[in-house]
Every structure is written in structure tokens, then in C-alpha cells.
XYZ file of C-alpha atoms in Angstrom:
363
model
C 8.635 6.605 0.496
C 6.778 4.018 2.597
C 6.322 0.346 1.732
C 2.615 1.087 1.217
C 3.310 3.812 -1.347
C 5.933 1.670 -3.090
C 3.487 -1.202 -3.313
C 0.829 1.077 -4.750
C 3.233 2.418 -7.374
C 4.494 -1.045 -8.289
C 1.085 -2.519 -9.029
C 0.160 0.245 -11.503
C 0.423 -0.248 -15.308
C -0.415 3.024 -14.727
C -23.269 14.489 -5.038
C -26.186 13.452 -6.980
C -29.414 13.000 -4.985
C -30.639 9.406 -4.618
C -34.006 10.337 -6.126
C -32.292 11.725 -9.223
C -30.151 8.610 -9.512
C -33.199 6.354 -9.418
C -35.032 8.439 -11.996
C -32.102 8.739 -14.359
C -31.490 4.988 -14.167
C -34.928 4.393 -15.675
C -34.319 6.941 -18.416
C -30.918 5.436 -19.218
C -32.195 1.919 -19.527
C -35.167 3.055 -21.561
C -32.914 4.820 -24.077
C -30.480 1.956 -24.647
C -29.795 0.582 -28.090
C -28.048 -2.697 -27.381
C -25.389 -3.628 -29.921
C -23.897 -6.426 -27.813
C -25.208 -9.152 -30.111
C -23.088 -7.680 -32.893
C -19.964 -7.598 -30.744
C -20.200 -3.918 -29.801
C -20.583 -2.417 -26.363
C -24.080 -1.074 -26.900
C -25.049 2.569 -26.553
C -27.075 4.674 -24.167
C -27.424 8.329 -23.245
C -25.800 8.100 -19.810
C -22.781 6.647 -18.054
C -23.648 3.918 -15.545
C -21.416 3.321 -12.513
C -21.802 0.768 -9.705
C -19.745 -0.237 -6.697
C -18.113 1.044 -3.543
C -19.961 3.268 -1.079
C -16.532 4.630 -0.060
C -15.734 5.778 -3.595
C -19.335 6.937 -4.206
C -18.917 10.512 -2.819
C -15.821 11.064 -4.957
C -17.490 9.793 -8.119
C -20.593 11.901 -7.500
C -18.415 15.005 -7.126
C -16.730 14.211 -10.454
C -20.203 13.754 -11.984
C -21.207 17.210 -10.746
C -18.084 18.760 -12.267
C -18.577 16.777 -15.484
C -22.112 18.144 -15.868
C -21.022 21.681 -14.990
C -18.462 21.597 -17.813
C -20.747 20.080 -20.454
C -24.260 21.498 -20.612
C -25.296 18.790 -23.080
C -24.195 15.840 -20.930
C -26.695 13.565 -19.228
C -26.332 12.905 -15.466
C -24.369 9.701 -14.839
C -26.274 6.957 -13.033
C -24.266 6.083 -9.897
C -25.253 3.251 -7.564
C -23.573 2.499 -4.220
C -23.888 -1.288 -4.337
C -20.710 -2.141 -2.451
C -17.506 -3.276 -4.126
C -18.288 -6.994 -4.249
C -21.789 -6.574 -5.613
C -20.533 -3.906 -7.995
C -17.871 -6.219 -9.388
C -20.487 -8.897 -9.974
C -22.638 -6.435 -11.929
C -19.636 -4.999 -13.772
C -18.452 -8.439 -14.874
C -21.899 -9.453 -16.111
C -21.087 -8.681 -19.732
C -20.670 -6.122 -22.496
C -23.589 -4.042 -23.735
C -25.979 -1.239 -22.968
C -27.684 -3.139 -20.152
C -24.353 -3.529 -18.329
C -22.518 -0.922 -16.216
C -19.528 0.881 -17.675
C -17.507 1.514 -14.511
C -17.036 -0.146 -11.122
C -15.957 1.946 -8.139
C -13.823 -0.221 -5.844
C -12.384 0.233 -2.375
C -10.010 -2.684 -2.925
C -8.229 -4.217 -5.894
C -10.127 -6.564 -8.208
C -9.748 -10.220 -7.243
C -8.445 -12.744 -9.760
C -11.721 -14.685 -9.534
C -13.634 -11.506 -10.425
C -11.382 -10.865 -13.424
C -11.913 -14.425 -14.578
C -15.678 -13.954 -14.249
C -15.362 -10.816 -16.393
C -13.500 -12.747 -19.087
C -16.083 -15.547 -19.070
C -18.764 -12.946 -19.802
C -16.817 -11.215 -22.590
C -15.317 -8.396 -20.504
C -11.744 -9.152 -21.482
C -10.216 -5.649 -21.583
C -10.521 -3.691 -18.336
C -8.789 -0.459 -17.361
C -7.613 -0.303 -13.727
C -7.331 3.300 -12.517
C -6.139 4.065 -8.972
C -7.843 7.341 -8.051
C -6.174 7.953 -4.690
C -5.775 6.534 -1.211
C -8.212 6.046 1.655
C -8.010 4.781 5.189
C -10.330 2.361 6.925
C -11.180 4.661 9.789
C -12.284 3.426 13.179
C -14.249 6.190 14.841
C -16.209 6.939 17.996
C -18.401 9.752 19.259
C -16.687 12.700 20.928
C -18.626 11.494 23.988
C -17.059 8.049 23.719
C -14.533 6.436 26.071
C -11.449 7.405 24.040
C -10.464 3.933 22.864
C -6.950 3.182 21.627
C -6.837 -0.200 19.942
C -4.447 -2.561 18.201
C -5.068 -5.083 15.457
C -4.678 -7.779 18.114
C -7.419 -6.173 20.227
C -9.743 -6.066 17.233
C -9.026 -9.668 16.298
C -9.759 -10.854 19.845
C -12.891 -8.709 20.006
C -14.432 -9.356 16.580
C -13.212 -12.695 15.249
C -15.898 -15.364 15.250
C -13.545 -17.942 16.745
C -10.254 -16.507 18.020
C -7.887 -19.331 18.825
C -10.369 -21.739 17.286
C -12.938 -21.212 20.061
C -16.267 -19.316 19.889
C -15.807 -15.700 20.888
C -17.255 -15.039 24.356
C -15.785 -11.559 24.921
C -18.438 -9.001 25.845
C -16.379 -6.048 27.122
C -13.256 -4.437 25.693
C -11.570 -5.262 29.009
C -12.170 -8.948 28.231
C -9.717 -8.749 25.323
C -7.214 -6.368 26.923
C -7.181 -5.432 30.644
C -5.896 -1.967 29.732
C -9.151 -1.189 27.901
C -12.346 0.082 29.547
C -15.152 -2.164 30.768
C -17.506 -0.986 28.029
C -19.465 -3.260 25.672
C -17.897 -4.407 22.412
C -20.226 -2.974 19.794
C -18.934 -2.195 16.338
C -21.029 -0.891 13.442
C -19.478 -1.825 10.137
C -20.053 -2.649 6.469
C -21.655 -5.836 5.086
C -19.936 -8.778 3.441
C -20.433 -7.220 -0.032
C -18.317 -4.203 0.914
C -14.737 -3.633 -0.173
C -14.217 -1.778 3.098
C -15.035 -4.970 4.979
C -12.682 -6.947 2.725
C -9.931 -4.411 3.417
C -10.642 -4.428 7.157
C -10.254 -8.210 7.143
C -7.050 -8.033 5.088
C -5.312 -5.038 6.675
C -6.402 -5.280 10.313
C -7.947 -8.629 11.236
C -5.310 -10.753 9.470
C -2.263 -9.068 11.091
C -4.038 -9.202 14.446
C -4.610 -12.928 14.065
C -0.999 -13.567 13.065
C 0.228 -11.571 16.080
C -2.013 -13.419 18.534
C -1.610 -16.842 16.917
C 1.889 -17.163 15.422
C 0.952 -20.591 14.058
C -1.271 -18.920 11.465
C 1.673 -17.173 9.783
C 2.048 -18.557 6.309
C -1.394 -20.152 6.450
C -2.787 -17.440 4.147
C -0.586 -18.696 1.311
C -0.876 -22.420 2.092
C -4.620 -22.584 2.745
C -6.368 -19.247 2.114
C -9.854 -20.565 2.862
C -8.746 -21.984 6.203
C -6.984 -18.702 7.017
C -10.084 -16.673 6.169
C -12.281 -18.828 8.380
C -9.801 -18.765 11.255
C -8.607 -15.156 11.119
C -11.036 -13.006 9.133
C -14.556 -14.290 9.758
C -16.451 -11.840 11.963
C -18.712 -12.832 14.826
C -22.485 -12.758 14.302
C -23.756 -12.508 17.878
C -24.365 -8.756 17.964
C -20.876 -7.492 18.837
C -20.318 -6.679 15.170
C -23.379 -5.071 13.583
C -23.779 -5.116 9.801
C -24.968 -1.556 9.170
C -25.358 -1.872 5.387
C -23.708 0.081 2.591
C -24.853 3.502 3.844
C -21.860 4.845 5.771
C -23.839 7.892 6.868
C -26.084 5.510 8.810
C -23.054 4.350 10.811
C -22.239 7.989 11.578
C -25.792 8.496 12.853
C -25.616 5.362 15.026
C -22.436 6.590 16.694
C -24.291 9.785 17.586
C -26.971 7.847 19.439
C -24.653 5.197 20.937
C -21.465 6.925 22.177
C -20.019 3.659 23.535
C -19.918 2.071 20.055
C -17.285 2.408 17.348
C -17.808 2.497 13.592
C -15.833 1.366 10.562
C -15.943 3.354 7.308
C -13.801 5.276 4.841
C -11.703 8.166 6.178
C -13.697 10.713 4.171
C -16.725 10.126 6.406
C -14.624 10.737 9.524
C -13.225 13.966 8.102
C -16.691 15.108 7.038
C -18.021 14.546 10.568
C -15.036 15.784 12.569
C -17.331 17.976 14.657
C -19.073 14.903 16.082
C -16.576 12.035 15.775
C -12.924 11.313 16.458
C -10.687 8.680 14.984
C -9.688 5.698 17.126
C -5.882 5.268 17.048
C -4.809 1.891 15.692
C -1.463 0.627 16.884
C -0.816 4.084 18.346
C -1.459 5.872 15.028
C -4.571 7.990 14.548
C -6.187 8.157 11.096
C -5.331 11.445 9.385
C -4.466 12.722 5.932
C -0.740 12.553 6.732
C -0.694 9.083 8.322
C -2.765 7.563 5.535
C -0.718 9.256 2.811
C 2.600 8.007 4.197
C 1.274 4.519 4.970
C 1.981 4.666 8.731
C -1.702 4.179 9.516
C -2.350 0.409 9.308
C -5.687 0.800 7.503
C -4.364 2.718 4.462
C -5.511 1.342 1.083
C -5.751 2.477 -2.563
C -9.107 3.142 -4.230
C -9.878 2.245 -7.848
C -12.054 2.673 -10.879
C -12.475 -0.282 -13.246
C -13.623 0.613 -16.764
C -14.684 -1.552 -19.715
C -12.499 -0.599 -22.663
C -15.190 -1.708 -25.118
C -17.621 0.818 -23.620
C -15.287 3.787 -24.110
C -16.198 4.059 -27.797
C -19.896 3.403 -27.298
C -20.989 5.389 -24.231
C -21.253 9.150 -24.827
C -19.157 11.134 -22.387
C -17.313 8.209 -20.798
C -13.874 9.280 -22.012
C -14.368 12.942 -20.932
C -15.721 11.741 -17.567
C -12.536 9.762 -16.914
C -10.370 12.703 -17.974
C -12.349 14.887 -15.566
C -11.615 12.396 -12.765
C -7.875 12.626 -13.480
C -8.060 16.435 -13.470
C -9.598 16.492 -9.985
C -7.589 13.940 -7.971
C -4.472 16.084 -7.355
C -3.256 17.229 -3.927
C -4.980 20.611 -4.223
C -8.042 19.335 -6.072
C -11.680 19.127 -4.968
C -11.573 15.367 -4.385
C -8.978 15.873 -1.661
C -11.151 18.580 -0.125
C -13.942 15.984 0.026
C -11.690 13.535 1.884
C -9.649 11.625 -0.716
C -5.940 11.180 0.026
C -3.950 12.040 -3.102
C -1.712 9.320 -4.528
C 1.987 10.083 -5.005
C 2.514 12.161 -8.147
C 4.197 9.301 -10.000
C 1.153 7.100 -9.415
C -1.157 9.910 -10.536
C 0.800 10.291 -13.791
C 0.685 6.588 -14.508
C -3.038 6.411 -13.722
C -3.678 9.338 -16.064
C -1.657 7.512 -18.758
C -3.888 4.440 -18.376
C -6.873 6.680 -19.125
C -5.178 8.497 -22.011
C -3.741 5.366 -23.634
C -6.666 3.092 -22.668
C -4.215 0.502 -21.385
C -5.895 -2.721 -20.193
C -5.104 -4.293 -16.847
C -2.501 -7.060 -16.849
C -4.140 -9.695 -14.597
C -0.815 -11.352 -13.710
C -0.573 -9.465 -10.412
C -4.134 -10.150 -9.227
C -4.738 -12.453 -6.256
């Protein structure tokens, strides 16, 4: 079992149309009876979920299955806000006006957990739903790039080596690469995918290029982030928003560009796009599952324990999620990489036992 899979196991204690989502959000809020002032979680007719655009297609599929198996259930309200923005909403408090679940394409940060606690959200379930890869992709008409984390650091860091980034062509960062413009469409600062890209790809690239930065992450994390993970803002990296399908469309019209998004979007568009190998390893189900692809990462749901007893259907919805995330399940057919079976069992136990997250391991 790879170090990635071991790490995932060790940290465990364990499509709805946009128009419909907007309409149901209004209905849900209008039907709320807020019991928060009395210490309860409030009540409403529908589940409300915010967060990651990467996890969004998996959660919407579960919502479809949830509705198909319960004719009396109301459609969950699901908003693709990005992980960071979703965590901020999720940690805003307890009650009917607050979301029940946060989809996340990275683990909750300690500062986010502390914000939750300050607002009365002091019992949170952490449920790994599977694994994803941060896929780098290009059009089938593209130049056939093969990159390393060092190449990406030199190409996209705002100030590699402490100097403003002047690279314009891929050949400027590595003479073995083609003389094509550096143009990368990727997620915004609120996205967990961008956080993971910075953590899993930019940071190792920086440490490889600048050995003096090794250990800086622990000694001075803010200095490390500014030096190694801050992306340039001169047009080489283009913030394409939280809509990953928009990045796919842009790659169709600009075959010299590359895009950054969750692996599911690459698999869904395999007829038009190909994965860019990273460190000699192409993104695929197998390489992400075994951790050999450098951009592999777990995906999560975060759930307010207090809302489980107050929001109709929330417990069955979570059980439905656990029933669908197996290796032969529909979530995998949509692009999710199944977690190892031991991790799946422990995640299902968190749901069944409603075991709160121990924040000791958060960073």
C-alpha cells in the first residue's frame, strides 16, 4: 500500500440543474423554522450543501439517487461555492439558515475548525468519500506537454527564486519543453483544488528548485506560502472561476493552453482532452488510486452533528453516499477514485456512529 493510501487511512477516525438548485434554495429558506436560539439545529424541508466544485458532481449524483429512493424527499440544495468559501459558510453557525454539509476537495484547516467552534459548530463529522487527482490536461490538438513539479513552479510561481517571474514560454523554464506560451487555466483562490495544487505540486517543485526552502514550511509557513505557493498574476495563470466545465471549454478553443481541475472532468472529456504527465506519471484511475500520481488527494464531506437530528433526510442521504462510493458503484463510474476498503469501512462507521472529528491532527 502506498504512502498516500497509508496517510489517508491513518487520518481517519473513520446532477441537479442549476435552475432547480436556485429555485429550491428559495423554497428551503422560506420553509425554515429556526430553533437555533433554543440551542437546537433548526429545521427545514431540504438538505443544504455548499463547497467544492470538484465534489459537486458526486454529491449531485447521490442527491439524484436519494430522491429516486424516497418519493417524499425534497431535492437537496447544492451550491458549488469552492471549498474555502464553503467552509466559511459551513462554519457560520448552527440553525436552519446555515448549511448542513460542506463538500471539500482538501482536509479542513485548523483555523477553519476553530472558526466553527467560535460559532457553535463544535461537533463535526469528517467523512472521506474517495480519492481524486488534480489533473493537468490539454487539448488533443495540444503540443503533448510532459511536465514536472519543478517546471510548474518555475512557470507559475509569482517570484521563483525571490525574483518576479519573467518566463513567457515553456522553453524558458526547461529547454526540453516546446516554445509555446505558458497559459494555464485554473481554479480561484477559494478553491480546494487550488489549495491542493499549491500543496502537492507547487511546494515540492519549489523545494526541488530551491533546496534552501526545505523545512521553511514548518518554521515559517506564511513565508513559505509567499515564496513557493503564490501564483503569478500577469496572465500566465488565468483564474477561470469555480466552473470546471468552463476550463474544459477554454482548452477546446485554445489548444496551446493547459487546465487544472479534478480528474473526473478529464475522464468525462476523454474524447477531447488528454492528461499531462506529471513527473513521468499520467493521471489515471490506477495511478491516482495507488498514489503514484503526484496530484492524488482525498475528498471529504463535513457534516454538522447537531443538524443530523433536525434536518429531514440528512441521515439517509449520508447512508446513501456510503452505499454508492464502492469500487463498482456509480460514483466511480462518474470519475471518483474509490478509497481502500478499510478506509471506506471506517468512513461508513463515522456516519453510522456519528463520530465527531478529533481536531488534533488538523493543520
